[in-house]
Coordinates of C-alpha atoms and ligand atoms in Angstrom, one line a residue:
M235 CA -54.4 5.1 -48.0
S236 CA -57.2 6.3 -45.6
V237 CA -56.0 8.7 -42.9
I238 CA -58.1 8.9 -39.7
R239 CA -57.4 11.7 -37.2
T240 CA -58.2 11.1 -33.5
Q241 CA -57.0 12.2 -30.1
V242 CA -56.1 8.7 -28.6
G243 CA -55.3 5.7 -30.8
I244 CA -56.0 2.5 -28.9
V245 CA -54.4 -0.8 -29.9
G246 CA -56.4 -3.8 -28.7
A247 CA -60.0 -4.4 -27.8
G248 CA -59.6 -6.5 -24.7
P249 CA -60.8 -5.2 -21.3
A250 CA -58.1 -2.5 -21.1
G251 CA -58.6 -1.0 -24.6
L252 CA -62.4 -1.1 -24.4
L253 CA -62.6 0.3 -20.9
L254 CA -60.2 3.1 -21.8
G255 CA -62.2 3.9 -25.0
H256 CA -65.4 4.2 -23.0
L257 CA -63.9 6.2 -20.2
L258 CA -62.5 8.7 -22.7
H259 CA -65.9 8.8 -24.5
L260 CA -67.6 9.7 -21.2
N261 CA -65.1 12.6 -20.9
G262 CA -65.7 13.8 -24.5
I263 CA -62.3 12.5 -25.7
D264 CA -62.2 10.9 -29.2
S265 CA -60.5 7.6 -29.8
V266 CA -60.1 4.9 -32.5
I267 CA -59.7 1.2 -31.3
V268 CA -57.8 -1.2 -33.6
E269 CA -58.1 -4.9 -32.9
N270 CA -56.5 -7.7 -34.9
R271 CA -58.9 -10.5 -34.0
S272 CA -62.6 -10.9 -34.9
R273 CA -65.4 -9.7 -32.7
D274 CA -66.5 -13.3 -32.0
Y275 CA -63.0 -14.4 -31.1
V276 CA -62.5 -11.5 -28.7
I277 CA -65.8 -12.2 -27.0
D278 CA -65.5 -16.0 -26.9
R279 CA -62.0 -16.1 -25.3
V280 CA -62.5 -17.7 -21.9
R281 CA -60.3 -16.0 -19.3
A282 CA -60.8 -14.0 -16.1
G283 CA -63.8 -14.2 -13.9
V284 CA -63.1 -12.7 -10.5
L285 CA -63.7 -8.9 -10.2
E286 CA -62.5 -6.8 -7.3
Q287 CA -64.9 -4.5 -5.6
G288 CA -63.3 -1.5 -7.3
T289 CA -63.6 -3.0 -10.8
V290 CA -67.3 -3.7 -10.1
D291 CA -67.8 -0.1 -8.9
L292 CA -66.0 1.2 -11.9
L293 CA -68.1 -0.7 -14.4
K294 CA -71.3 0.4 -12.7
A295 CA -70.1 4.1 -12.5
M296 CA -69.3 4.0 -16.2
G297 CA -72.9 2.9 -17.0
V298 CA -71.8 -0.5 -18.3
G299 CA -72.8 -2.6 -15.3
D300 CA -76.3 -3.8 -16.3
G301 CA -75.2 -7.3 -17.3
L302 CA -72.9 -7.4 -14.2
E303 CA -75.8 -6.5 -12.0
R304 CA -78.1 -9.1 -13.6
K305 CA -75.8 -12.0 -14.0
G306 CA -72.7 -11.3 -11.8
L307 CA -72.4 -13.6 -8.7
R308 CA -71.4 -11.6 -5.7
H309 CA -69.2 -13.7 -3.3
D310 CA -68.9 -12.6 0.3
G311 CA -66.1 -15.0 1.0
L312 CA -63.9 -17.8 -0.2
Y313 CA -62.6 -21.1 1.0
V314 CA -59.0 -22.3 1.5
S315 CA -58.8 -26.1 1.6
F316 CA -55.9 -28.2 2.7
Q317 CA -55.4 -31.6 4.4
G318 CA -59.0 -32.4 3.6
E319 CA -60.6 -29.5 5.4
R320 CA -62.2 -26.3 3.9
H321 CA -61.7 -23.1 5.9
H322 CA -63.9 -20.1 5.3
V323 CA -62.5 -16.6 4.8
N324 CA -65.3 -14.0 5.2
L325 CA -64.2 -11.2 2.9
V326 CA -67.1 -8.9 3.7
E327 CA -66.7 -9.1 7.4
L328 CA -62.9 -8.7 7.3
T329 CA -62.9 -5.7 4.9
G330 CA -65.8 -3.7 6.2
G331 CA -68.2 -4.7 3.5
K332 CA -66.2 -5.4 0.4
A333 CA -66.7 -8.5 -1.8
I334 CA -65.7 -10.0 -5.1
T335 CA -68.0 -10.6 -8.1
V336 CA -67.7 -13.5 -10.5
Y337 CA -68.6 -12.3 -14.0
G338 CA -66.9 -13.7 -17.0
Q339 CA -64.4 -11.6 -18.9
N340 CA -66.1 -12.5 -22.1
E341 CA -69.4 -11.0 -20.7
I342 CA -67.5 -7.8 -19.8
V343 CA -65.9 -7.6 -23.2
R344 CA -69.3 -8.2 -24.9
D345 CA -70.9 -5.4 -22.7
L346 CA -68.1 -3.0 -23.5
I347 CA -68.2 -3.7 -27.3
D348 CA -72.0 -3.1 -27.2
A349 CA -71.3 0.2 -25.4
R350 CA -68.6 1.2 -27.8
I351 CA -70.8 0.5 -30.8
A352 CA -73.6 2.6 -29.3
T353 CA -71.2 5.6 -29.1
G354 CA -70.6 5.4 -32.8
R355 CA -66.9 5.8 -32.3
P356 CA -64.6 3.7 -34.5
L357 CA -63.7 0.1 -33.5
Y358 CA -61.9 -1.9 -36.2
F359 CA -61.9 -5.7 -35.8
E360 CA -59.7 -8.0 -37.9
A361 CA -57.1 -5.3 -38.6
E362 CA -54.0 -6.8 -40.3
G363 CA -50.4 -5.8 -40.1
V364 CA -50.9 -3.4 -37.1
S365 CA -47.9 -1.3 -36.4
V366 CA -47.2 1.9 -34.4
G367 CA -44.8 4.7 -35.2
G368 CA -43.7 8.2 -34.3
L369 CA -43.8 7.3 -30.6
E370 CA -41.3 10.1 -29.7
S371 CA -43.1 12.7 -31.9
A372 CA -46.2 14.8 -31.0
E373 CA -48.2 12.9 -33.6
P374 CA -47.7 9.1 -33.3
T375 CA -49.5 6.8 -35.8
I376 CA -51.1 3.4 -35.9
A377 CA -51.0 1.8 -39.4
F378 CA -53.0 -1.3 -40.4
Q379 CA -54.9 -2.9 -43.3
H380 CA -58.6 -3.4 -43.1
D381 CA -60.8 -4.9 -45.8
G382 CA -58.0 -4.6 -48.2
T383 CA -57.5 -0.8 -47.5
A384 CA -54.4 0.7 -45.8
H385 CA -55.3 2.9 -42.9
E386 CA -53.2 5.3 -40.8
V387 CA -54.6 6.6 -37.5
Q388 CA -52.9 10.0 -36.6
C389 CA -53.3 10.7 -32.9
D390 CA -51.9 12.7 -30.0
F391 CA -51.3 9.6 -27.9
I392 CA -51.3 5.8 -28.3
A393 CA -52.6 3.5 -25.7
G394 CA -50.9 0.1 -26.0
C395 CA -53.7 -2.2 -24.7
D396 CA -52.7 -5.2 -26.9
G397 CA -51.9 -7.7 -24.2
F398 CA -48.8 -9.7 -23.5
H399 CA -48.2 -10.8 -27.1
G400 CA -49.1 -7.5 -28.8
I401 CA -46.9 -5.2 -30.9
C402 CA -46.8 -2.0 -28.8
R403 CA -44.3 -3.1 -26.1
P404 CA -41.9 -4.6 -28.7
S405 CA -42.1 -1.3 -30.6
I406 CA -40.3 0.5 -27.8
P407 CA -36.6 0.9 -28.7
D408 CA -34.1 -1.6 -27.2
G409 CA -32.6 -0.5 -23.9
V410 CA -35.6 1.6 -22.8
L411 CA -37.5 -1.0 -20.8
T412 CA -36.4 -2.9 -17.8
V413 CA -38.1 -6.3 -17.6
Y414 CA -38.7 -8.2 -14.4
E415 CA -39.8 -11.8 -14.9
R416 CA -40.5 -15.0 -13.1
T417 CA -41.7 -18.2 -14.7
Y418 CA -43.2 -21.0 -12.7
P419 CA -42.6 -24.7 -13.1
F420 CA -46.3 -25.4 -13.6
G421 CA -49.4 -24.3 -15.5
W422 CA -53.1 -24.6 -15.0
L423 CA -55.3 -27.1 -16.8
G424 CA -58.7 -25.4 -16.8
I425 CA -62.2 -26.6 -17.8
L426 CA -65.7 -25.2 -18.2
A427 CA -68.3 -27.8 -17.3
E428 CA -72.0 -27.9 -17.6
A429 CA -72.5 -28.6 -13.9
A430 CA -74.2 -26.5 -11.3
P431 CA -71.6 -25.2 -8.9
S432 CA -71.6 -27.3 -5.7
C433 CA -70.4 -24.4 -3.6
D434 CA -71.4 -20.7 -3.7
E435 CA -67.8 -19.5 -3.3
L436 CA -64.4 -20.2 -4.7
V437 CA -62.4 -23.0 -3.1
Y438 CA -58.6 -22.8 -3.3
T439 CA -57.1 -26.3 -2.7
C440 CA -53.6 -27.2 -1.6
H441 CA -53.3 -31.0 -2.1
A442 CA -50.3 -33.3 -2.0
R443 CA -50.7 -33.8 -5.8
G444 CA -50.8 -30.1 -6.4
F445 CA -53.0 -27.0 -6.5
A446 CA -56.7 -27.1 -7.6
L447 CA -59.3 -24.3 -7.8
F448 CA -63.0 -24.6 -7.8
S449 CA -64.9 -21.6 -9.3
M450 CA -67.9 -21.0 -11.4
R451 CA -69.2 -18.8 -14.3
S452 CA -73.0 -19.0 -13.7
P453 CA -75.5 -21.0 -11.7
Q454 CA -75.2 -23.7 -14.5
V455 CA -71.5 -23.6 -15.3
T456 CA -68.6 -24.7 -13.1
R457 CA -65.0 -23.5 -13.9
L458 CA -62.3 -25.7 -12.5
Y459 CA -58.5 -25.8 -12.7
F460 CA -55.6 -27.9 -11.4
Q461 CA -51.9 -27.6 -11.6
V462 CA -50.0 -29.5 -14.3
P463 CA -46.4 -29.3 -15.7
P464 CA -46.0 -26.1 -17.8
E465 CA -45.6 -27.9 -21.1
E466 CA -48.5 -30.3 -20.5
S467 CA -50.6 -31.0 -23.6
I468 CA -54.3 -31.0 -23.1
D469 CA -54.4 -33.9 -25.5
N470 CA -52.9 -36.0 -22.7
W471 CA -56.0 -35.6 -20.7
S472 CA -59.3 -37.4 -21.5
D473 CA -62.4 -35.9 -19.9
E474 CA -62.5 -38.9 -17.5
A475 CA -58.9 -38.4 -16.4
I476 CA -59.6 -34.7 -15.8
W477 CA -62.6 -35.5 -13.6
N478 CA -60.7 -38.1 -11.7
E479 CA -57.9 -35.7 -10.9
M480 CA -60.3 -32.8 -10.0
L481 CA -62.2 -35.1 -7.6
T482 CA -59.0 -36.6 -6.1
R483 CA -57.6 -33.1 -5.3
M484 CA -60.8 -31.3 -4.3
T485 CA -62.9 -33.8 -2.3
T486 CA -62.8 -33.0 1.4
H487 CA -63.3 -35.2 4.5
D488 CA -66.9 -34.0 4.8
R489 CA -67.4 -35.4 1.2
W490 CA -67.8 -32.0 -0.4
K491 CA -66.7 -32.2 -4.1
P492 CA -67.5 -30.5 -7.4
N493 CA -70.5 -31.7 -9.4
V494 CA -69.5 -33.5 -12.6
G495 CA -70.9 -32.5 -16.0
R496 CA -70.1 -32.3 -19.7
I497 CA -66.8 -30.5 -20.3
V498 CA -67.4 -27.8 -22.9
Q499 CA -64.0 -26.1 -23.0
K500 CA -60.5 -27.1 -21.8
G501 CA -57.0 -25.8 -22.1
V502 CA -53.6 -25.3 -20.4
T503 CA -52.4 -21.9 -19.3
P504 CA -48.7 -21.2 -18.4
M505 CA -48.0 -19.2 -15.3
R506 CA -45.8 -16.1 -15.4
S507 CA -45.0 -13.0 -13.4
F508 CA -43.8 -10.1 -15.7
V509 CA -43.4 -6.4 -15.4
A510 CA -41.9 -4.0 -18.0
T511 CA -41.0 -0.6 -16.8
P512 CA -41.6 2.3 -17.4
M513 CA -45.1 1.8 -18.8
R514 CA -44.6 4.8 -21.0
H515 CA -42.3 5.7 -23.9
G516 CA -42.8 9.1 -25.5
R517 CA -46.5 9.3 -26.6
L518 CA -47.1 5.5 -26.1
F519 CA -48.7 4.4 -22.8
L520 CA -48.8 0.7 -22.1
A521 CA -51.8 -0.6 -20.0
G522 CA -52.9 -4.0 -18.8
D523 CA -51.2 -7.2 -19.9
A524 CA -49.2 -5.3 -22.4
A525 CA -47.1 -4.1 -19.5
H526 CA -47.5 -6.8 -16.8
I527 CA -48.7 -10.3 -16.3
V528 CA -49.5 -12.1 -13.0
P529 CA -50.2 -15.7 -12.4
P530 CA -54.0 -16.1 -12.3
T531 CA -54.0 -17.4 -8.7
G532 CA -54.7 -14.0 -7.2
A533 CA -57.2 -13.1 -9.9
K534 CA -55.6 -9.7 -10.4
G535 CA -54.9 -9.4 -14.2
L536 CA -58.1 -7.9 -15.5
N537 CA -58.4 -5.9 -12.3
L538 CA -55.0 -4.4 -12.9
A539 CA -55.9 -3.6 -16.5
A540 CA -58.9 -1.7 -15.1
S541 CA -56.8 0.3 -12.6
D542 CA -54.2 1.2 -15.2
V543 CA -56.9 2.5 -17.4
L544 CA -58.4 4.6 -14.7
V545 CA -55.0 6.3 -14.1
L546 CA -54.5 6.8 -17.8
A547 CA -57.9 8.3 -18.3
R548 CA -57.4 10.8 -15.5
A549 CA -54.1 11.9 -17.1
L550 CA -55.6 12.3 -20.5
K551 CA -58.6 14.2 -19.2
S552 CA -56.3 16.5 -17.3
F553 CA -54.2 17.1 -20.5
Y554 CA -57.2 17.8 -22.7
E555 CA -59.1 19.9 -20.3
R556 CA -56.3 21.9 -18.6
G557 CA -53.2 21.3 -20.7
R558 CA -51.5 19.6 -17.7
T559 CA -48.9 16.9 -18.3
E560 CA -47.9 16.0 -14.7
W561 CA -50.3 13.1 -14.5
L562 CA -49.2 11.8 -17.9
D563 CA -45.6 12.0 -16.6
G564 CA -46.6 10.3 -13.3
Y565 CA -48.6 7.5 -15.1
S566 CA -46.1 4.8 -14.9
D567 CA -45.0 5.3 -11.3
T568 CA -48.7 5.6 -10.2
C569 CA -49.6 2.4 -11.9
L570 CA -46.5 0.5 -10.8
R571 CA -47.2 1.0 -7.1
R572 CA -50.4 -1.1 -7.4
V573 CA -48.9 -3.4 -10.0
W574 CA -46.0 -4.5 -7.7
K575 CA -48.4 -5.0 -4.8
A576 CA -50.5 -7.2 -7.0
Q577 CA -47.4 -9.0 -8.2
R578 CA -46.3 -9.7 -4.6
F579 CA -49.8 -11.0 -3.7
S580 CA -50.1 -13.2 -6.8
W581 CA -46.6 -14.6 -6.3
W582 CA -47.4 -15.3 -2.6
M583 CA -50.8 -17.0 -3.4
T584 CA -49.1 -19.1 -6.1
S585 CA -46.1 -20.1 -4.0
T586 CA -48.1 -21.0 -1.0
L587 CA -50.8 -23.0 -2.8
H588 CA -48.8 -24.9 -5.5
R589 CA -46.5 -27.8 -5.2
F590 CA -43.1 -27.0 -6.8
P591 CA -41.5 -30.0 -8.6
D592 CA -38.3 -29.7 -6.4
E593 CA -40.3 -29.3 -3.2
T594 CA -38.7 -30.9 -0.2
P595 CA -40.7 -32.3 2.8
F596 CA -39.6 -29.2 4.7
D597 CA -41.0 -26.9 2.0
H598 CA -44.3 -28.8 2.1
Q599 CA -44.7 -28.6 5.9
R600 CA -43.8 -24.9 5.7
R601 CA -46.6 -24.3 3.2
I602 CA -49.1 -26.2 5.3
A603 CA -48.0 -24.1 8.3
D604 CA -48.5 -21.0 6.2
L605 CA -52.1 -22.1 5.4
D606 CA -52.8 -23.1 9.0
Y607 CA -51.7 -19.7 10.2
L608 CA -53.6 -18.0 7.4
T609 CA -56.9 -19.7 8.3
S610 CA -56.5 -19.4 12.1
S611 CA -55.3 -15.8 12.5
R612 CA -57.8 -13.0 12.0
A613 CA -54.8 -10.7 11.2
A614 CA -53.6 -13.0 8.4
M615 CA -57.1 -13.5 7.0
T616 CA -57.6 -9.7 7.0
S617 CA -54.4 -9.3 5.0
L618 CA -55.6 -11.9 2.5
A619 CA -59.1 -10.4 2.3
E620 CA -58.1 -6.8 1.7
Q621 CA -55.7 -7.7 -1.1
Y622 CA -58.2 -10.2 -2.6
V623 CA -61.1 -7.7 -2.8
G624 CA -58.6 -5.1 -4.1
L625 CA -56.5 -2.4 -2.5
P626 CA -57.8 1.1 -2.7
A627 CA -57.7 2.8 -6.1
E628 CA -54.7 5.0 -6.8
V629 CA -57.0 7.7 -8.3
S630 CA -60.6 8.7 -7.5
F631 CA -63.6 8.1 -9.7
E632 CA -64.3 11.9 -9.5
S633 CA -61.0 12.6 -11.3
V634 CA -62.3 10.8 -14.4
G635 CA -65.8 12.5 -14.1
L636 CA -67.5 9.6 -12.5
S637 CA -69.6 9.5 -9.3
A638 CA -68.0 7.9 -6.3
P639 CA -69.6 4.5 -5.4
Ligands
FAD138 C1 -56.9 -18.8 -17.5 C2 -56.9 -17.3 -17.0 C3 -57.6 -17.0 -15.9 C4 -57.6 -15.7 -15.5 N1 -58.3 -15.3 -14.4 C5 -58.4 -14.0 -14.0 C6 -59.2 -13.6 -12.9 O1 -59.9 -14.4 -12.3 N2 -59.2 -12.3 -12.6 C7 -58.4 -11.4 -13.3 O2 -58.4 -10.2 -12.9 N3 -57.6 -11.7 -14.3 C8 -57.6 -13.0 -14.7 N4 -56.8 -13.4 -15.8 C9 -56.0 -12.4 -16.5 C10 -56.9 -11.5 -17.5 O3 -57.6 -12.4 -18.4 C11 -56.0 -10.5 -18.2 O4 -55.2 -9.9 -17.3 C12 -56.8 -9.5 -19.1 O5 -57.3 -10.1 -20.2 C13 -55.9 -8.3 -19.5 O6 -56.7 -7.5 -20.3 P1 -55.9 -6.6 -21.5 O7 -57.0 -5.9 -22.2 O8 -54.8 -6.0 -20.9 O9 -55.3 -7.7 -22.4 P2 -56.0 -8.8 -23.4 O10 -57.2 -9.3 -22.7 O11 -54.9 -9.8 -23.8 O12 -56.4 -8.0 -24.6 C14 -55.5 -7.5 -25.6 C15 -56.2 -7.4 -26.9 O13 -55.3 -6.9 -27.9 C16 -55.4 -7.6 -29.1 N5 -54.2 -7.6 -29.8 C17 -53.1 -8.4 -29.6 N6 -52.1 -8.1 -30.5 C18 -52.7 -7.1 -31.3 C19 -52.2 -6.4 -32.4 N7 -51.0 -6.6 -33.0 N8 -53.0 -5.4 -33.0 C20 -54.3 -5.2 -32.5 N9 -54.8 -5.9 -31.4 C21 -54.0 -6.8 -30.9 C22 -55.8 -9.0 -28.6 O14 -56.5 -9.8 -29.6 C23 -56.8 -8.7 -27.4 O15 -58.1 -8.5 -27.8 C24 -56.8 -14.7 -16.2 C25 -56.1 -15.1 -17.4 C26 -56.1 -16.4 -17.8 C27 -55.4 -16.7 -19.0

């Protein structure tokens, strides 16, 4: 068996694991990242696309923002559409200059993998049989097989960045975690289409047939979603049927609609709100989707992963540089403040914009009134805007050795 000694063992090379590895590297802290999928699989996975202002600032401050600056699409606002009318919410004006940026998660992951490789620090793809142990000891371990050889990473801390279906959270003994969960009676059918976006900003649509979302990945690629039953099979939907449904839900009275093009990727995503607390057990720290999931309506998942990692990096830096443990001890509480606000926002966006199967005519009218109020009150739009672009970070960039934006 090969034994590898490091300071921080990181399970998972998604956004959380890769961001943490790079932040630690910038602070001279060694890490080993262990990922069970292949490099291509991790990069090709189509998921998030909307980055909060703070996530954009973080990537730039970390020196991994070149691709983002070249290809990211900054959006100064968004549209909320209902009863055939689109209403503009000017994020920049309402938040004193903050915006969101559309840049695919796969691009971020690609940039971060390149940055990791450039550091020369270890990143194992296609690790098999990954397990963690010794969580309550001072030297926890990550065990795995790679290229037919058994490896053991001996570390001071483990960062569980292995997503919702990973092994870190289930490795915490029974009875330690409290789980808060809500499932929704719908999912999202999403497509990537070779069609130039017909609008420069996202359009969130509340339609009598259900929710739909217009977004984009690049000047050539449109990303669209609509609400379907949670167990819906993508095989039930021909490309023609998908376009019919998209156009029915999204076309507005002024004849605005998405451009139609070849569908290059499609799938159905379930919707769930989930929080496991505390986000720490012994020397294991959970970050990102490993600890919490939001429905994608509020576009918060990747952004929360980034903010967890910032908090964790500050705590680890303080431990290694000054031997202090209070920020490690406060990690879970600090993260959860933001996590719960993002949970509330994502739940609210989801509940207001989606049609529930048991919705009564009263519920429907109440939702329309909610949207009417939202789009006609500056106070309501400001509340939406400040949450959508991202609430202020829990910790400063300077505390992880980065320059403030
Ligand atoms: C359709 C969709 C749209 C979304 N849109 C947005 C959006 O617009 N904005 C936003 O902020 N968020 C969005 N999200 C959420 C976002 O994609 C996630 O929150 C984000 O990927 C979380 O990053 P993570 O690193 O915590 O987890 P993950 O991205 O899940 O990464 C975990 C990594 O761990 C690896 N892993 C798993 N098990 C093991 C194991 N046993 N051993 C080793 N490695 C393991 C996985 O292969 C993966 O690479 C969306 C999600 C979906 C599904």
